[in-house]
Short mmCIF file of C-alpha atoms in Angstrom, two decimals:
data_model
loop_
_atom_site.label_atom_id
_atom_site.label_comp_id
_atom_site.label_asym_id
_atom_site.label_seq_id
_atom_site.Cartn_x
_atom_site.Cartn_y
_atom_site.Cartn_z
CA UNK A 1 -3.93 0.61 28.13
CA UNK A 2 -1.49 3.23 26.90
CA UNK A 3 0.03 2.68 23.49
CA UNK A 4 2.98 4.79 22.41
CA UNK A 5 3.42 5.26 18.69
CA UNK A 6 6.94 6.40 17.90
CA UNK A 7 6.97 9.35 15.51
CA UNK A 8 10.51 9.87 14.29
CA UNK A 9 9.36 12.35 11.70
CA UNK A 10 9.48 10.33 8.50
CA UNK A 11 6.97 7.54 8.70
CA UNK A 12 3.39 7.72 7.58
CA UNK A 13 1.89 6.84 10.94
CA UNK A 14 -1.71 7.67 10.23
CA UNK A 15 -2.75 4.22 8.98
CA UNK A 16 -1.28 2.63 12.11
CA UNK A 17 -3.15 5.11 14.31
CA UNK A 18 -6.39 4.41 12.43
CA UNK A 19 -6.06 0.68 13.00
CA UNK A 20 -5.16 0.87 16.71
CA UNK A 21 -7.99 3.36 17.12
CA UNK A 22 -10.48 0.57 16.50
CA UNK A 23 -9.49 -1.06 19.77
CA UNK A 24 -9.94 -0.05 23.39
CA UNK A 25 -6.65 1.77 24.03
CA UNK A 26 -5.21 5.24 24.56
CA UNK A 27 -2.83 6.20 21.82
CA UNK A 28 -0.09 8.75 22.26
CA UNK A 29 2.04 9.84 19.36
CA UNK A 30 5.49 10.50 20.73
CA UNK A 31 7.95 12.92 19.19
CA UNK A 32 10.25 12.57 22.19
CA UNK A 33 10.97 9.72 24.62
CA UNK A 34 9.61 11.56 27.67
CA UNK A 35 6.23 9.83 27.81
CA UNK A 36 7.68 6.37 27.10
CA UNK A 37 7.86 5.67 30.84
CA UNK A 38 4.04 5.84 31.02
CA UNK A 39 3.43 3.57 28.06
CA UNK A 40 2.28 -0.02 28.37
CA UNK A 41 3.21 -0.90 24.81
CA UNK A 42 5.35 0.63 22.10
CA UNK A 43 4.71 0.59 18.35
CA UNK A 44 7.26 1.76 15.81
CA UNK A 45 5.71 2.19 12.35
CA UNK A 46 7.91 2.63 9.35
CA UNK A 47 7.61 3.90 5.86
CA UNK A 48 10.51 5.60 4.17
CA UNK A 49 14.20 4.97 4.14
CA UNK A 50 16.31 3.14 6.71
CA UNK A 51 18.84 5.91 7.36
CA UNK A 52 16.18 8.61 7.58
CA UNK A 53 14.43 6.49 10.21
CA UNK A 54 17.58 5.80 12.23
CA UNK A 55 18.57 9.46 12.05
CA UNK A 56 15.09 10.44 13.23
CA UNK A 57 15.31 8.05 16.18
CA UNK A 58 18.72 9.41 17.08
CA UNK A 59 17.83 13.09 16.71
CA UNK A 60 14.76 12.66 18.86
CA UNK A 61 16.76 10.72 21.47
CA UNK A 62 14.55 7.66 21.37
CA UNK A 63 17.17 4.93 21.25
CA UNK A 64 18.38 4.62 24.85
CA UNK A 65 15.03 5.13 26.55
CA UNK A 66 13.29 2.79 24.12
CA UNK A 67 15.86 0.01 24.67
CA UNK A 68 15.62 0.49 28.40
CA UNK A 69 11.81 0.27 28.43
CA UNK A 70 11.82 -2.82 26.22
CA UNK A 71 14.66 -4.79 27.76
CA UNK A 72 14.70 -3.70 31.40
CA UNK A 73 11.01 -3.09 31.96
CA UNK A 74 9.80 -5.75 29.49
CA UNK A 75 7.45 -3.37 27.69
CA UNK A 76 6.02 -5.14 24.60
CA UNK A 77 7.28 -3.66 21.33
CA UNK A 78 6.06 -3.97 17.75
CA UNK A 79 8.10 -2.72 14.78
CA UNK A 80 6.28 -2.48 11.44
CA UNK A 81 7.97 -2.61 8.00
CA UNK A 82 10.97 -0.26 8.17
CA UNK A 83 10.24 -0.23 11.91
CA UNK A 84 11.14 -3.93 11.97
CA UNK A 85 14.14 -3.33 9.72
CA UNK A 86 15.52 -0.76 12.15
CA UNK A 87 15.43 -3.37 14.96
CA UNK A 88 18.09 -5.38 13.07
CA UNK A 89 21.83 -4.79 12.73
CA UNK A 90 21.43 -2.81 9.53
CA UNK A 91 20.30 -2.69 5.93
CA UNK A 92 21.94 -2.51 2.53
CA UNK A 93 19.70 0.50 1.97
CA UNK A 94 21.63 2.67 4.42
CA UNK A 95 24.96 3.28 6.08
CA UNK A 96 23.79 3.76 9.65
CA UNK A 97 23.70 0.79 12.01
CA UNK A 98 20.32 -0.47 13.19
CA UNK A 99 19.27 -0.94 16.80
CA UNK A 100 20.85 -4.42 16.81
CA UNK A 101 18.00 -6.03 18.75
CA UNK A 102 18.27 -9.10 16.59
CA UNK A 103 20.95 -10.50 14.28
CA UNK A 104 20.96 -10.00 10.56
CA UNK A 105 21.17 -7.39 7.85
CA UNK A 106 18.45 -6.55 5.32
CA UNK A 107 19.25 -7.12 1.63
CA UNK A 108 17.79 -5.74 -1.59
CA UNK A 109 15.59 -8.15 -3.53
CA UNK A 110 17.58 -9.67 -6.40
CA UNK A 111 16.99 -7.78 -9.63
CA UNK A 112 18.30 -10.57 -11.89
CA UNK A 113 14.87 -12.09 -12.49
CA UNK A 114 12.96 -9.62 -14.67
CA UNK A 115 9.60 -11.15 -13.80
CA UNK A 116 10.22 -10.29 -10.16
CA UNK A 117 9.04 -6.71 -9.79
CA UNK A 118 10.72 -4.68 -7.06
CA UNK A 119 9.43 -3.22 -4.71
CA UNK A 120 7.52 -6.25 -3.49
CA UNK A 121 4.08 -4.66 -3.35
CA UNK A 122 0.99 -6.70 -2.68
CA UNK A 123 -0.56 -9.53 -0.71
CA UNK A 124 1.62 -12.56 -0.10
CA UNK A 125 1.24 -15.72 1.93
CA UNK A 126 2.91 -15.83 5.30
CA UNK A 127 3.52 -19.19 6.92
CA UNK A 128 3.47 -18.66 10.66
CA UNK A 129 5.26 -20.61 13.37
CA UNK A 130 2.55 -22.62 15.12
CA UNK A 131 3.61 -21.43 18.59
CA UNK A 132 3.80 -17.72 17.69
CA UNK A 133 1.94 -15.38 20.06
CA UNK A 134 1.53 -12.78 17.33
CA UNK A 135 -0.15 -15.18 14.88
CA UNK A 136 -2.29 -16.86 17.53
CA UNK A 137 -5.73 -17.70 16.13
CA UNK A 138 -4.70 -16.85 12.56
CA UNK A 139 -4.60 -19.51 9.84
CA UNK A 140 -1.12 -21.00 9.60
CA UNK A 141 -0.92 -19.75 6.03
CA UNK A 142 -2.50 -16.34 5.61
CA UNK A 143 -2.21 -13.35 3.25
CA UNK A 144 -0.71 -10.07 4.41
CA UNK A 145 0.03 -6.81 2.61
CA UNK A 146 3.69 -6.01 1.89
CA UNK A 147 5.37 -2.93 0.41
CA UNK A 148 9.17 -3.12 0.62
CA UNK A 149 12.38 -3.52 -1.37
CA UNK A 150 14.63 -4.94 1.38
CA UNK A 151 14.24 -8.27 3.12
CA UNK A 152 15.75 -10.26 5.97
CA UNK A 153 17.17 -13.55 4.65
CA UNK A 154 16.17 -16.73 6.44
CA UNK A 155 19.01 -18.50 8.18
CA UNK A 156 19.35 -21.14 10.85
CA UNK A 157 20.89 -18.80 13.39
CA UNK A 158 17.80 -16.64 13.32
CA UNK A 159 15.35 -19.52 13.13
CA UNK A 160 14.36 -19.26 16.76
CA UNK A 161 13.21 -15.65 16.41
CA UNK A 162 11.48 -16.16 13.05
CA UNK A 163 7.72 -16.12 13.65
CA UNK A 164 6.62 -16.10 10.03
CA UNK A 165 8.13 -16.77 6.62
CA UNK A 166 7.28 -15.51 3.17
CA UNK A 167 8.71 -16.02 -0.31
CA UNK A 168 9.17 -13.41 -3.01
CA UNK A 169 11.75 -14.78 -5.41
CA UNK A 170 13.72 -15.68 -2.30
CA UNK A 171 12.46 -16.91 1.06
CA UNK A 172 12.54 -14.17 3.69
CA UNK A 173 11.58 -13.40 7.27
CA UNK A 174 8.08 -11.91 7.45
CA UNK A 175 7.95 -11.62 11.23
CA UNK A 176 10.30 -11.87 14.19
CA UNK A 177 9.29 -12.61 17.73
CA UNK A 178 11.22 -13.00 20.93
CA UNK A 179 9.24 -13.01 24.16
CA UNK A 180 7.59 -9.56 24.12
CA UNK A 181 9.53 -8.07 21.19
CA UNK A 182 7.94 -8.31 17.75
CA UNK A 183 8.65 -7.10 14.25
CA UNK A 184 6.59 -7.55 11.08
CA UNK A 185 7.71 -6.81 7.55
CA UNK A 186 4.12 -6.60 6.31
CA UNK A 187 1.54 -3.97 7.22
CA UNK A 188 -0.96 -5.41 9.72
CA UNK A 189 -2.82 -2.07 9.67
CA UNK A 190 -3.50 -2.66 5.96
CA UNK A 191 -4.07 -6.43 5.96
CA UNK A 192 -7.80 -6.41 6.65
CA UNK A 193 -8.99 -8.82 9.34
CA UNK A 194 -5.84 -10.94 9.46
CA UNK A 195 -3.92 -7.76 10.23
CA UNK A 196 -6.46 -6.62 12.81
CA UNK A 197 -6.04 -10.00 14.50
CA UNK A 198 -2.25 -9.40 14.71
CA UNK A 199 -2.92 -6.05 16.37
CA UNK A 200 -5.45 -7.61 18.74
CA UNK A 201 -2.91 -10.29 19.66
CA UNK A 202 -0.23 -7.68 20.30
CA UNK A 203 -2.61 -5.67 22.48
CA UNK A 204 -3.49 -8.75 24.54
CA UNK A 205 0.12 -9.67 25.33
CA UNK B 1 6.26 -18.04 -5.46
CA UNK B 2 5.38 -14.49 -5.98
CA UNK B 3 2.85 -12.06 -4.66
CA UNK B 4 -0.84 -12.49 -5.45
CA UNK B 5 -2.57 -10.58 -8.20
CA UNK B 6 -4.33 -7.58 -6.76
CA UNK B 7 -7.88 -6.56 -7.46
CA UNK B 8 -8.21 -2.81 -7.03
CA UNK B 9 -11.37 -0.74 -6.87
CA UNK B 10 -11.06 2.83 -8.04
CA UNK B 11 -13.18 5.62 -6.67
CA UNK B 12 -13.20 8.80 -8.75
CA UNK B 13 -14.20 12.04 -7.07
CA UNK B 14 -15.35 14.93 -9.19
CA UNK B 15 -16.20 18.12 -7.30
CA UNK B 16 -16.81 16.09 -4.16
CA UNK B 17 -18.95 13.36 -5.69
CA UNK B 18 -18.14 9.82 -6.82
CA UNK B 19 -18.57 9.55 -10.56
CA UNK B 20 -18.09 7.18 -13.45
CA UNK B 21 -16.06 8.36 -16.39
CA UNK B 22 -15.95 7.64 -20.07
CA UNK B 23 -12.87 8.75 -21.97
CA UNK B 24 -11.91 10.80 -18.95
CA UNK B 25 -15.13 12.77 -18.86
CA UNK B 26 -17.36 12.44 -15.79
CA UNK B 27 -20.64 10.71 -16.57
CA UNK B 28 -22.96 9.41 -13.89
CA UNK B 29 -22.84 10.47 -10.28
CA UNK B 30 -22.67 7.33 -8.14
CA UNK B 31 -22.94 8.82 -4.69
CA UNK B 32 -20.55 9.76 -1.96
CA UNK B 33 -17.07 8.38 -1.48
CA UNK B 34 -17.59 7.06 2.03
CA UNK B 35 -20.40 4.74 1.00
CA UNK B 36 -18.34 3.53 -1.92
CA UNK B 37 -15.30 2.77 0.22
CA UNK B 38 -17.37 1.10 2.96
CA UNK B 39 -18.79 -1.05 0.23
CA UNK B 40 -15.44 -2.00 -1.30
CA UNK B 41 -13.73 -2.40 2.04
CA UNK B 42 -16.40 -4.85 3.00
CA UNK B 43 -15.68 -7.25 0.21
CA UNK B 44 -12.73 -8.93 -1.29
CA UNK B 45 -10.98 -5.91 -2.72
CA UNK B 46 -7.19 -5.79 -2.16
CA UNK B 47 -6.64 -2.06 -2.48
CA UNK B 48 -8.58 1.13 -3.07
CA UNK B 49 -7.48 3.93 -5.36
CA UNK B 50 -9.11 7.27 -4.70
CA UNK B 51 -8.62 9.95 -7.34
CA UNK B 52 -9.69 13.56 -7.48
CA UNK B 53 -10.58 14.21 -11.09
CA UNK B 54 -11.88 17.74 -10.55
CA UNK B 55 -10.68 20.04 -13.33
CA UNK B 56 -8.32 21.93 -11.00
CA UNK B 57 -7.22 21.94 -7.39
CA UNK B 58 -10.14 24.09 -6.31
CA UNK B 59 -11.69 21.05 -4.64
CA UNK B 60 -8.44 19.70 -3.21
CA UNK B 61 -9.14 20.82 0.38
CA UNK B 62 -12.44 18.98 0.48
CA UNK B 63 -10.83 16.03 -1.30
CA UNK B 64 -8.21 15.83 1.48
CA UNK B 65 -11.06 15.81 4.00
CA UNK B 66 -12.73 12.99 2.09
CA UNK B 67 -9.47 11.00 2.06
CA UNK B 68 -9.19 11.63 5.79
CA UNK B 69 -12.65 10.21 6.46
CA UNK B 70 -12.03 7.23 4.20
CA UNK B 71 -8.69 6.25 5.66
CA UNK B 72 -10.30 5.79 9.08
CA UNK B 73 -12.41 3.00 7.71
CA UNK B 74 -10.09 1.51 5.11
CA UNK B 75 -8.00 -1.46 6.24
CA UNK B 76 -6.58 -2.33 2.88
CA UNK B 77 -3.98 -0.13 1.19
CA UNK B 78 -5.34 3.27 0.22
CA UNK B 79 -3.77 4.93 -2.79
CA UNK B 80 -4.71 8.58 -3.29
CA UNK B 81 -4.03 11.20 -5.92
CA UNK B 82 -5.29 13.62 -8.51
CA UNK B 83 -4.12 17.20 -8.78
CA UNK B 84 -0.94 16.41 -6.82
CA UNK B 85 1.58 18.93 -8.12
CA UNK B 86 3.87 19.38 -5.12
CA UNK B 87 5.52 17.51 -2.27
CA UNK B 88 3.32 19.54 0.03
CA UNK B 89 0.16 18.17 -1.60
CA UNK B 90 1.57 14.63 -1.30
CA UNK B 91 2.39 15.28 2.35
CA UNK B 92 -1.16 16.44 3.02
CA UNK B 93 -2.50 13.19 1.58
CA UNK B 94 -0.10 10.91 3.48
CA UNK B 95 -0.84 12.85 6.65
CA UNK B 96 -4.50 11.90 6.39
CA UNK B 97 -3.67 8.25 5.77
CA UNK B 98 -2.80 7.75 2.09
CA UNK B 99 -0.44 4.78 1.94
CA UNK B 100 0.60 5.68 -1.58
CA UNK B 101 0.32 8.89 -3.58
CA UNK B 102 -0.59 8.99 -7.26
CA UNK B 103 1.06 11.60 -9.47
CA UNK B 104 0.42 12.20 -13.14
CA UNK B 105 0.51 15.63 -14.80
CA UNK B 106 2.46 17.16 -11.91
CA UNK B 107 5.19 14.57 -12.34
CA UNK B 108 5.28 14.89 -16.11
CA UNK B 109 5.75 18.66 -15.90
CA UNK B 110 8.35 18.34 -13.15
CA UNK B 111 9.76 14.77 -12.84
CA UNK B 112 11.73 15.74 -9.69
CA UNK B 113 8.39 15.55 -7.88
CA UNK B 114 8.65 11.75 -8.07
CA UNK B 115 12.06 11.79 -6.38
CA UNK B 116 10.89 14.25 -3.74
CA UNK B 117 7.97 12.03 -2.71
CA UNK B 118 10.12 8.87 -2.90
CA UNK B 119 12.75 10.47 -0.66
CA UNK B 120 10.15 11.55 1.87
CA UNK B 121 7.95 8.45 2.00
CA UNK B 122 9.88 5.71 0.21
CA UNK B 123 9.72 4.53 -3.35
CA UNK B 124 6.84 2.15 -2.63
CA UNK B 125 4.67 5.20 -1.83
CA UNK B 126 4.86 6.76 -5.31
CA UNK B 127 2.47 5.55 -7.98
CA UNK B 128 3.05 7.25 -11.31
CA UNK B 129 -0.14 7.33 -13.33
CA UNK B 130 0.44 7.31 -17.07
CA UNK B 131 -2.27 7.90 -19.65
CA UNK B 132 -1.42 6.84 -23.17
CA UNK B 133 -2.90 7.29 -26.63
CA UNK B 134 -1.81 5.54 -29.83
CA UNK B 135 0.59 7.52 -32.00
CA UNK B 136 2.20 5.56 -34.85
CA UNK B 137 4.80 8.30 -35.39
CA UNK B 138 6.50 7.58 -32.07
CA UNK B 139 8.94 4.67 -31.50
CA UNK B 140 6.73 2.79 -29.02
CA UNK B 141 3.54 3.59 -30.94
CA UNK B 142 2.09 5.42 -27.94
CA UNK B 143 2.13 9.00 -26.77
CA UNK B 144 1.83 10.33 -23.22
CA UNK B 145 -1.29 12.37 -22.60
CA UNK B 146 -1.66 14.63 -19.56
CA UNK B 147 -4.20 16.98 -17.99
CA UNK B 148 -6.89 14.31 -17.91
CA UNK B 149 -6.52 13.50 -21.60
CA UNK B 150 -6.77 17.14 -22.63
CA UNK B 151 -3.16 17.62 -23.58
CA UNK B 152 -1.11 15.46 -25.94
CA UNK B 153 2.56 15.80 -25.05
CA UNK B 154 4.29 14.35 -28.14
CA UNK B 155 6.46 12.42 -25.69
CA UNK B 156 7.03 8.73 -26.38
CA UNK B 157 5.43 6.51 -23.76
CA UNK B 158 8.51 4.40 -23.01
CA UNK B 159 10.76 7.42 -22.88
CA UNK B 160 8.54 8.92 -20.14
CA UNK B 161 8.28 5.56 -18.34
CA UNK B 162 12.11 5.37 -18.29
CA UNK B 163 12.32 8.86 -16.81
CA UNK B 164 9.65 8.12 -14.23
CA UNK B 165 11.33 4.93 -13.05
CA UNK B 166 14.74 6.62 -12.98
CA UNK B 167 13.27 9.27 -10.68
CA UNK B 168 12.01 6.61 -8.28
CA UNK B 169 8.51 5.54 -9.30
CA UNK B 170 7.42 2.58 -7.17
CA UNK B 171 4.53 1.49 -9.37
CA UNK B 172 2.81 2.52 -12.59
CA UNK B 173 -0.92 3.00 -13.01
CA UNK B 174 -1.48 2.58 -16.71
CA UNK B 175 -4.56 3.75 -18.57
CA UNK B 176 -5.47 4.09 -22.20
CA UNK B 177 -7.22 7.29 -23.18
CA UNK B 178 -9.33 5.46 -25.72
CA UNK B 179 -10.28 2.54 -23.49
CA UNK B 180 -11.21 4.56 -20.39
CA UNK B 181 -14.82 3.75 -19.54
CA UNK B 182 -15.33 2.37 -23.01
CA UNK B 183 -16.10 -1.18 -22.01
CA UNK B 184 -13.77 -2.93 -24.38
CA UNK B 185 -11.31 -4.27 -21.88
CA UNK B 186 -7.83 -3.04 -21.10
CA UNK B 187 -5.55 -1.98 -23.93
CA UNK B 188 -3.60 -5.26 -23.82
CA UNK B 189 -0.81 -4.32 -26.28
CA UNK B 190 -0.23 -1.17 -24.21
CA UNK B 191 -0.05 -3.16 -20.96
CA UNK B 192 2.27 -5.70 -22.53
CA UNK B 193 4.56 -3.03 -23.93
CA UNK B 194 5.07 -1.50 -20.51
CA UNK B 195 5.16 -4.62 -18.31
CA UNK B 196 7.83 -6.21 -20.50
CA UNK B 197 9.86 -3.00 -20.29
CA UNK B 198 9.89 -2.10 -16.56
CA UNK B 199 10.98 -3.84 -13.39
CA UNK B 200 8.37 -2.22 -11.12
CA UNK B 201 4.76 -3.39 -10.66
CA UNK B 202 2.15 -2.19 -13.15
CA UNK B 203 -1.55 -1.65 -12.40
CA UNK B 204 -3.89 -1.91 -15.39
CA UNK B 205 -6.74 0.57 -15.50
CA UNK B 206 -9.48 1.63 -17.87
CA UNK B 207 -12.10 -0.16 -19.90
CA UNK B 208 -13.10 -3.25 -17.91
CA UNK B 209 -16.45 -4.54 -19.11
CA UNK B 210 -16.49 -8.14 -17.89
CA UNK B 211 -14.49 -10.26 -15.46
CA UNK B 212 -12.64 -11.91 -18.34
CA UNK B 213 -11.00 -8.51 -19.03
CA UNK B 214 -9.29 -8.77 -15.64
CA UNK B 215 -7.94 -12.20 -16.55
CA UNK B 216 -6.64 -10.89 -19.91
CA UNK B 217 -4.94 -7.96 -18.21
CA UNK B 218 -2.98 -10.34 -16.01
CA UNK B 219 -2.40 -13.18 -18.44
CA UNK B 220 -1.86 -11.30 -21.71
CA UNK B 221 -0.97 -7.86 -20.42
CA UNK B 222 1.42 -9.16 -17.75
CA UNK B 223 0.26 -6.69 -15.08
CA UNK B 224 0.61 -7.26 -11.34
CA UNK B 225 -2.71 -5.64 -10.43
CA UNK B 226 -6.03 -4.95 -12.12
CA UNK B 227 -8.09 -1.89 -11.31
CA UNK B 228 -11.62 -1.04 -12.29
CA UNK B 229 -14.23 1.45 -11.21
CA UNK B 230 -17.44 1.55 -13.15
CA UNK B 231 -18.09 -2.19 -13.24
CA UNK B 232 -17.90 -2.55 -9.45
CA UNK B 233 -20.50 0.09 -8.79
CA UNK B 234 -23.33 -1.76 -10.47
CA UNK B 235 -22.90 -5.39 -9.49
CA UNK B 236 -23.81 -6.65 -6.07
CA UNK B 237 -20.95 -8.40 -4.27
CA UNK B 238 -19.00 -7.36 -7.31
CA UNK B 239 -15.46 -7.61 -6.00
CA UNK B 240 -16.18 -11.02 -4.50
CA UNK B 241 -17.49 -12.26 -7.84
CA UNK B 242 -14.49 -10.82 -9.65
CA UNK B 243 -12.18 -12.64 -7.25
CA UNK B 244 -13.99 -15.91 -7.77
CA UNK B 245 -13.69 -15.47 -11.51
CA UNK B 246 -9.94 -14.87 -11.25
CA UNK B 247 -9.58 -17.91 -9.03
CA UNK B 248 -11.45 -20.08 -11.51
CA UNK B 249 -9.04 -18.88 -14.18
CA UNK B 250 -6.25 -20.38 -12.02
CA UNK B 251 -4.81 -17.00 -11.06
CA UNK B 252 -3.44 -16.64 -7.56
CA UNK B 253 -5.54 -14.13 -5.67
CA UNK B 254 -6.11 -13.40 -2.02
CA UNK B 255 -9.03 -14.99 -0.24
CA UNK B 256 -10.37 -12.85 2.56
CA UNK B 257 -10.30 -14.64 5.86
CA UNK B 258 -12.79 -14.04 8.59
CA UNK B 259 -11.73 -13.70 12.21
CA UNK B 260 -13.88 -12.86 15.18
CA UNK B 261 -12.43 -9.58 16.39
CA UNK B 262 -13.94 -7.07 18.73
CA UNK B 263 -13.45 -3.57 17.35
CA UNK B 264 -15.38 -1.59 19.96
CA UNK B 265 -14.39 1.80 18.70
CA UNK B 266 -15.19 1.06 15.13
CA UNK B 267 -18.82 0.08 15.03
CA UNK B 268 -19.15 1.03 11.38
CA UNK B 269 -16.53 -1.42 10.23
CA UNK B 270 -18.49 -4.22 8.58
CA UNK B 271 -15.93 -6.43 6.97
CA UNK B 272 -18.29 -9.00 5.51
#
């Protein structure tokens, strides 16, 4: 199985590579969309800022080919952290629009409560949707590692794509899932066995 | 509901070997870093901090190699630093798999370094390590000490903390020069002073002698994470026991879950 890891120049992709490397798969790190046509699955890691990521995607001409592979050829896709954020319509962090693959805009965690430290860094409980493919075989409530300052609010319109919820001061979307398109706000590559199980599930889709 | 309290194991490398320290001076050699991380990764630890405490950056190349080896087998967050004085050094560490970079003296001498790393890798990737010593002549009662406790700066602790957060620090790693390796628990007034002052997470470090010290750090010091090094090296199943102790004290911590997963290409990964 060929796994494409999107390298748009800003993300720290090494941890993601290390985790996928534990499984039986061929990993290619793509700096251009050329090899996307050969890939069975696409992973978009993300660390860094929203606009830097979107600019990187644009400058390296990923956007059109990636959308085509995912929505016309049904290639499974996993966005991680800022990678998930970029799949949305946008984020308060930046001015550039996101990919718009799902509805909603990311917001900054409220800074009114002084006991709520921002960024949200650490292990928090995710409550998964029982029918989620991504969380299959994982306890319904399980800890995952988060490191982020922006979150996707929960709302009814997005309920059908919400695969996992978390609360940090406010309830927020920890994972989105629609058919073969997935996004996780946490870092499965850094969430020990629960995270490895997420990766295994994604690889088996 | 908030995030769980993190238990962090620190691994200190001195000229390529894992060591214990007391008041910032290397003491016993524990072994090599890979064994240490395999050990911690196997148990209930929530994060690993790997620091190069060699006297200068002469050993930095081999330290980067060590970090590289470790990141391949570390599936909890890996925070790496020591002798990071430039964005380039931070980039080298993230390139080999550091999820967060620790800066200390380099950031104090040139605070823009914090902003440079935050811009490149996000704010959550910059951990500013602050070492403090009591100084009654300063407003906060503490002075910032750099260069592995060799150099007193005369700068007030909170004044430096304000600068560091303004430049984009994502977390603080807070240590007391006098408590480091001294087995008298964290410097609780120091922790409290800082946690009540900042809006970013604080990691307590230095001086843990018994599991109750971890509880005090969280409950009385108000920190979001507790780190220790020496104590974990000598107790079998140490991080698991520490977790159980925290849980008994009614503190919310992560319980490791076990799942049957086939990791064919990673035969050395022994999670439990």
